[in-house]
Short mmCIF file of C-alpha atoms in Angstrom, two decimals:
data_model
loop_
_atom_site.label_atom_id
_atom_site.label_comp_id
_atom_site.label_asym_id
_atom_site.label_seq_id
_atom_site.Cartn_x
_atom_site.Cartn_y
_atom_site.Cartn_z
CA GLY A 1 -12.63 -41.42 -22.87
CA LEU A 2 -15.44 -41.48 -20.30
CA LEU A 3 -13.25 -40.08 -17.59
CA CYS A 4 -12.18 -37.17 -19.82
CA CYS A 5 -15.81 -36.34 -20.60
CA CYS A 6 -16.52 -36.15 -16.87
CA CYS A 7 -13.50 -33.81 -16.33
CA LEU A 8 -14.84 -31.43 -19.01
CA VAL A 9 -18.28 -31.33 -17.44
CA ILE A 10 -16.86 -30.68 -13.97
CA ASN A 11 -14.54 -27.92 -15.36
CA ALA A 12 -17.35 -26.26 -17.22
CA HIS A 13 -19.40 -26.06 -13.99
CA ALA A 14 -16.40 -24.92 -11.94
CA ALA A 15 -15.28 -22.10 -14.26
CA PRO A 16 -18.07 -19.55 -13.74
CA HIS A 17 -17.73 -19.95 -9.97
CA SER A 18 -13.91 -19.58 -9.96
CA ALA A 19 -14.15 -16.53 -12.11
CA GLN A 20 -16.14 -14.85 -9.34
CA ALA A 21 -13.57 -15.49 -6.52
CA LEU A 22 -10.29 -13.66 -6.56
CA THR A 23 -7.35 -14.08 -4.29
CA LEU A 24 -5.77 -10.79 -3.32
CA CYS A 25 -2.58 -10.42 -1.33
CA TYR A 26 -1.48 -7.53 0.87
CA GLU A 27 1.41 -6.82 3.16
CA ASP A 28 1.56 -8.71 6.49
CA GLN A 29 2.47 -5.67 8.55
CA ASN A 30 0.40 -2.96 10.09
CA SER A 31 0.06 -0.08 7.52
CA TYR A 32 -2.24 2.24 9.41
CA PRO A 33 -4.89 3.01 8.43
CA TRP A 34 -4.97 1.07 5.21
CA VAL A 35 -4.34 -2.48 6.38
CA MET A 36 -3.87 -3.88 9.83
CA THR A 37 -2.63 -7.33 10.97
CA ASP A 38 -6.00 -7.90 12.76
CA GLY A 39 -7.70 -7.89 9.39
CA SER A 40 -9.13 -4.31 9.71
CA GLY A 41 -8.08 -1.26 7.75
CA LEU A 42 -9.59 1.06 5.21
CA ASN A 43 -8.37 -0.66 2.07
CA LEU A 44 -9.97 -3.91 3.26
CA GLN A 45 -13.19 -2.08 4.11
CA LEU A 46 -13.18 -0.45 0.65
CA LEU A 47 -12.52 -3.74 -1.17
CA ARG A 48 -15.32 -5.45 0.81
CA LEU A 49 -17.75 -2.70 -0.40
CA VAL A 50 -16.44 -3.35 -4.00
CA ALA A 51 -17.00 -7.10 -3.63
CA GLU A 52 -20.52 -6.58 -2.26
CA ALA A 53 -21.52 -4.19 -5.11
CA LEU A 54 -20.28 -6.30 -8.01
CA PRO A 55 -20.98 -9.01 -6.55
CA LEU A 56 -17.70 -10.93 -6.29
CA HIS A 57 -15.82 -12.82 -3.67
CA PHE A 58 -12.35 -11.67 -2.50
CA ASN A 59 -10.02 -13.98 -0.54
CA PHE A 60 -7.48 -11.87 1.34
CA VAL A 61 -4.04 -13.27 1.98
CA ALA A 62 -1.48 -11.40 4.13
CA VAL A 63 2.17 -12.18 3.06
CA PRO A 64 5.50 -10.12 3.05
CA TRP A 65 5.28 -7.39 0.39
CA LYS A 66 7.96 -8.76 -1.87
CA ARG A 67 6.33 -12.18 -1.87
CA CYS A 68 2.97 -10.60 -2.66
CA LEU A 69 4.45 -8.92 -5.77
CA SER A 70 6.28 -12.07 -6.94
CA GLY A 71 3.12 -14.09 -6.39
CA LEU A 72 1.20 -11.60 -8.48
CA ALA A 73 3.77 -12.05 -11.25
CA GLN A 74 3.48 -15.84 -11.16
CA GLY A 75 -0.34 -15.73 -11.06
CA THR A 76 -0.47 -17.22 -7.53
CA TYR A 77 -2.59 -14.17 -6.66
CA ASP A 78 -5.11 -12.45 -8.83
CA GLY A 79 -4.32 -9.06 -7.22
CA ALA A 80 -1.99 -7.18 -4.95
CA PHE A 81 -2.66 -4.06 -2.91
CA ALA A 82 -1.76 -1.39 -2.18
CA SER A 83 0.83 -0.70 -4.83
CA SER A 84 2.18 2.61 -5.86
CA PHE A 85 3.07 3.03 -9.61
CA LYS A 86 6.54 1.86 -10.61
CA ALA A 87 7.39 1.37 -14.20
CA GLU A 88 9.23 -1.93 -13.50
CA ARG A 89 6.12 -3.26 -11.78
CA LEU A 90 4.37 -3.33 -15.22
CA ALA A 91 6.13 -6.65 -15.78
CA LEU A 92 4.44 -8.02 -12.73
CA GLY A 93 0.87 -7.08 -13.34
CA ARG A 94 -1.65 -4.39 -14.34
CA TYR A 95 -2.69 -1.10 -13.01
CA PRO A 96 -6.04 0.63 -13.96
CA GLN A 97 -5.68 2.56 -17.24
CA ASP A 98 -7.76 5.28 -18.90
CA ALA A 99 -9.02 5.08 -22.42
CA ASP A 100 -5.65 6.18 -23.72
CA GLY A 101 -3.87 3.50 -21.90
CA ARG A 102 -2.41 5.88 -19.29
CA LEU A 103 -2.36 5.18 -15.53
CA ASP A 104 -5.78 6.18 -14.27
CA GLU A 105 -5.31 7.80 -10.83
CA ARG A 106 -9.14 8.08 -10.47
CA LYS A 107 -9.22 4.31 -9.81
CA ARG A 108 -6.74 4.40 -6.89
CA LEU A 109 -7.49 2.90 -3.50
CA HIS A 110 -5.98 5.88 -1.59
CA THR A 111 -3.37 8.57 -1.55
CA SER A 112 -0.61 8.45 0.97
CA ILE A 113 2.06 10.94 1.98
CA TYR A 114 5.66 10.07 2.75
CA THR A 115 7.48 12.04 5.39
CA LEU A 116 10.99 12.15 6.98
CA TYR A 117 11.41 11.40 10.64
CA ARG A 118 14.51 12.32 12.60
CA ARG A 119 15.87 12.34 16.15
CA LYS A 120 14.81 15.39 18.21
CA GLY A 121 17.64 17.88 18.09
CA SER A 122 18.81 16.65 14.69
CA LEU A 123 19.17 19.16 11.85
CA VAL A 124 18.50 16.76 9.05
CA SER A 125 15.64 18.04 6.86
CA TRP A 126 13.93 18.08 3.48
CA ASN A 127 13.14 21.35 1.85
CA GLY A 128 10.98 20.04 -0.98
CA GLU A 129 13.98 19.88 -3.35
CA GLU A 130 16.87 18.29 -1.43
CA PHE A 131 17.99 16.81 1.89
CA ARG A 132 19.89 19.26 4.16
CA GLN A 133 22.31 18.44 6.96
CA LEU A 134 22.22 14.72 6.10
CA HIS A 135 25.37 12.90 7.24
CA GLY A 136 24.42 9.23 7.03
CA ARG A 137 21.79 6.80 5.70
CA ILE A 138 17.99 7.17 5.57
CA GLY A 139 16.07 4.12 6.63
CA SER A 140 13.15 2.79 4.67
CA LEU A 141 10.99 -0.33 4.72
CA SER A 142 12.32 -3.11 2.51
CA GLY A 143 10.90 -3.17 -1.02
CA PHE A 144 9.02 0.11 -0.82
CA SER A 145 8.93 2.59 -3.70
CA ILE A 146 10.19 5.57 -1.69
CA VAL A 147 13.58 3.96 -1.73
CA ASP A 148 13.99 4.96 -5.39
CA PHE A 149 12.98 8.54 -4.60
CA ILE A 150 15.56 8.79 -1.74
CA ARG A 151 18.31 7.34 -4.00
CA ALA A 152 17.33 9.75 -6.81
CA GLN A 153 18.18 12.64 -4.41
CA GLY A 154 21.65 11.15 -3.90
CA ALA A 155 21.07 9.75 -0.37
CA GLU A 156 22.11 6.31 0.84
CA VAL A 157 19.33 3.97 1.95
CA ASP A 158 19.13 1.35 4.63
CA GLU A 159 16.25 -0.99 3.87
CA THR A 160 17.06 -3.91 6.24
CA SER A 161 13.82 -3.43 8.20
CA ARG A 162 10.18 -4.64 7.30
CA ASP A 163 8.73 -3.20 10.53
CA PRO A 164 8.02 0.59 11.04
CA LEU A 165 8.52 0.31 14.88
CA ALA A 166 11.93 -1.38 14.38
CA LEU A 167 12.84 1.35 11.81
CA LEU A 168 12.01 4.17 14.20
CA GLN A 169 13.97 2.31 17.03
CA MET A 170 17.02 2.19 14.57
CA LEU A 171 16.69 5.91 14.21
CA ARG A 172 16.43 6.54 17.87
CA HIS A 173 19.61 4.40 18.50
CA LYS A 174 21.55 6.27 15.83
CA ARG A 175 21.91 3.40 13.39
CA ILE A 176 20.36 5.63 10.70
CA GLU A 177 20.21 9.45 10.37
CA ALA A 178 16.52 9.71 9.35
CA ALA A 179 13.63 7.43 8.39
CA ALA A 180 11.12 7.85 5.44
CA LEU A 181 7.75 6.41 6.21
CA GLN A 182 4.14 6.98 5.15
CA SER A 183 3.17 9.61 7.57
CA LEU A 184 -0.05 8.09 8.89
CA ARG A 185 1.91 4.94 9.57
CA GLY A 186 4.84 6.69 11.27
CA ASP A 187 2.50 8.91 13.34
CA PHE A 188 0.53 5.76 14.38
CA VAL A 189 3.64 4.06 15.60
CA LEU A 190 4.76 7.17 17.59
CA GLN A 191 1.32 7.59 19.04
CA ALA A 192 1.30 3.93 20.22
CA ASN A 193 4.81 4.27 21.61
CA PRO A 194 5.09 7.55 23.66
CA GLU A 195 8.50 6.63 25.03
CA LEU A 196 9.90 6.46 21.42
CA ALA A 197 7.88 9.64 20.56
CA ALA A 198 9.88 11.54 23.15
CA HIS A 199 13.04 10.96 21.04
CA VAL A 200 11.67 11.17 17.42
CA GLU A 201 9.95 13.88 15.38
CA LYS A 202 8.45 14.33 11.93
CA VAL A 203 9.91 16.84 9.46
CA LYS A 204 7.10 19.12 8.41
CA MET A 205 7.72 19.22 4.63
CA PRO A 206 6.40 15.96 3.03
CA LEU A 207 8.83 13.99 0.79
CA GLU A 208 6.31 12.64 -1.64
CA GLU A 209 2.63 12.15 -2.18
CA LYS A 210 1.59 8.85 -3.95
CA ALA A 211 -1.52 7.14 -5.17
CA TYR A 212 -1.89 3.43 -4.35
CA TYR A 213 -3.74 0.85 -6.40
CA LEU A 214 -5.06 -2.61 -6.60
CA MET A 215 -2.83 -4.27 -9.14
CA LEU A 216 -4.43 -7.25 -10.99
CA SER A 217 -2.34 -10.13 -12.43
CA ASN A 218 -1.58 -10.29 -16.13
CA ALA A 219 -3.39 -13.68 -16.25
CA TYR A 220 -6.45 -12.42 -14.61
CA VAL A 221 -6.83 -9.29 -16.83
CA ALA A 222 -6.13 -11.34 -20.00
CA SER A 223 -8.82 -13.80 -19.17
CA ASN A 224 -11.35 -11.40 -17.56
CA PRO A 225 -10.77 -7.92 -19.10
CA LYS A 226 -14.33 -6.61 -18.63
CA GLN A 227 -14.47 -7.87 -15.04
CA ALA A 228 -11.10 -6.31 -14.31
CA ALA A 229 -12.33 -2.92 -15.65
CA ARG A 230 -15.52 -3.32 -13.54
CA ILE A 231 -13.51 -3.89 -10.36
CA TRP A 232 -11.40 -0.74 -10.89
CA ASP A 233 -14.39 1.33 -11.79
CA GLU A 234 -16.16 0.13 -8.63
CA ILE A 235 -13.13 0.97 -6.55
CA GLU A 236 -13.47 4.63 -7.74
CA ARG A 237 -17.26 4.63 -7.08
CA GLN A 238 -17.04 3.14 -3.60
CA ARG A 239 -14.01 5.19 -2.53
CA GLU A 240 -16.08 8.35 -3.09
CA SER A 241 -19.29 6.84 -1.57
CA VAL A 242 -20.90 8.26 1.55
CA GLN A 243 -20.53 4.87 3.17
CA HIS A 244 -16.72 4.71 2.65
CA GLN A 245 -16.30 8.36 3.65
CA GLN A 246 -18.03 7.55 6.92
CA GLN A 247 -15.75 4.42 7.37
CA VAL A 248 -12.65 6.73 6.93
CA ARG A 249 -13.96 9.17 9.57
CA ASP A 250 -14.80 6.35 12.02
CA PHE A 251 -11.51 4.59 11.55
CA LEU A 252 -9.41 7.68 11.99
CA LEU A 253 -11.49 8.96 15.00
CA HIS A 254 -11.32 5.56 16.71
CA PRO A 255 -8.65 5.83 19.43
CA GLN A 256 -5.82 3.46 18.61
CA PRO A 257 -4.35 1.13 21.31
#
């Protein structure tokens, strides 16, 4: 009996502390400018501002994206970022919602644009409605939401790669006809690899523009509904703050290696 009493006391003291520390996972690949493998990136900077303001403690864990989402579903992680909205992901965790229970885009971490990349001299293109002159597969990063968009246009997808550089190399070596990437990410890879950039170019018309969110686990939201709402509110506040706007300018101006 005594032992049990002690356990309860210890747990009672531990609970408030643990409620203030959340473990958030993100993809373990460079996703310029949002998250970088060196621990920098605008999403990480934004979430640090959120943690400071609330105040909370976030533990950041970098893992492959599919593992990040499955860990969110299992409650291994309290949150996962940055996730675009997909209806089937509602089984894995929660997105910010407005008063009517609809997805609240104002609480996004950022907006990202997907673009098509092709070999120089290739005629494959996207006109805002359909792919033109496409005679082969489009490459995309494994597990990314743009895959559904490409398939919905009737195109075949190759999602064997997890690395944007490897994906653009596949394009260069004619293993795929085009590649769909978030444009800041694709541009960053080409800027860092001029030799590759000599063979690959971006199609001007963007494929899709998407908002990206911090998803929170079902377990976390169920046990901390008010805190979850505060976190999402604070993301909106900090994203629009003078301090974060300055961070964005500094990060994008900073010459990349």
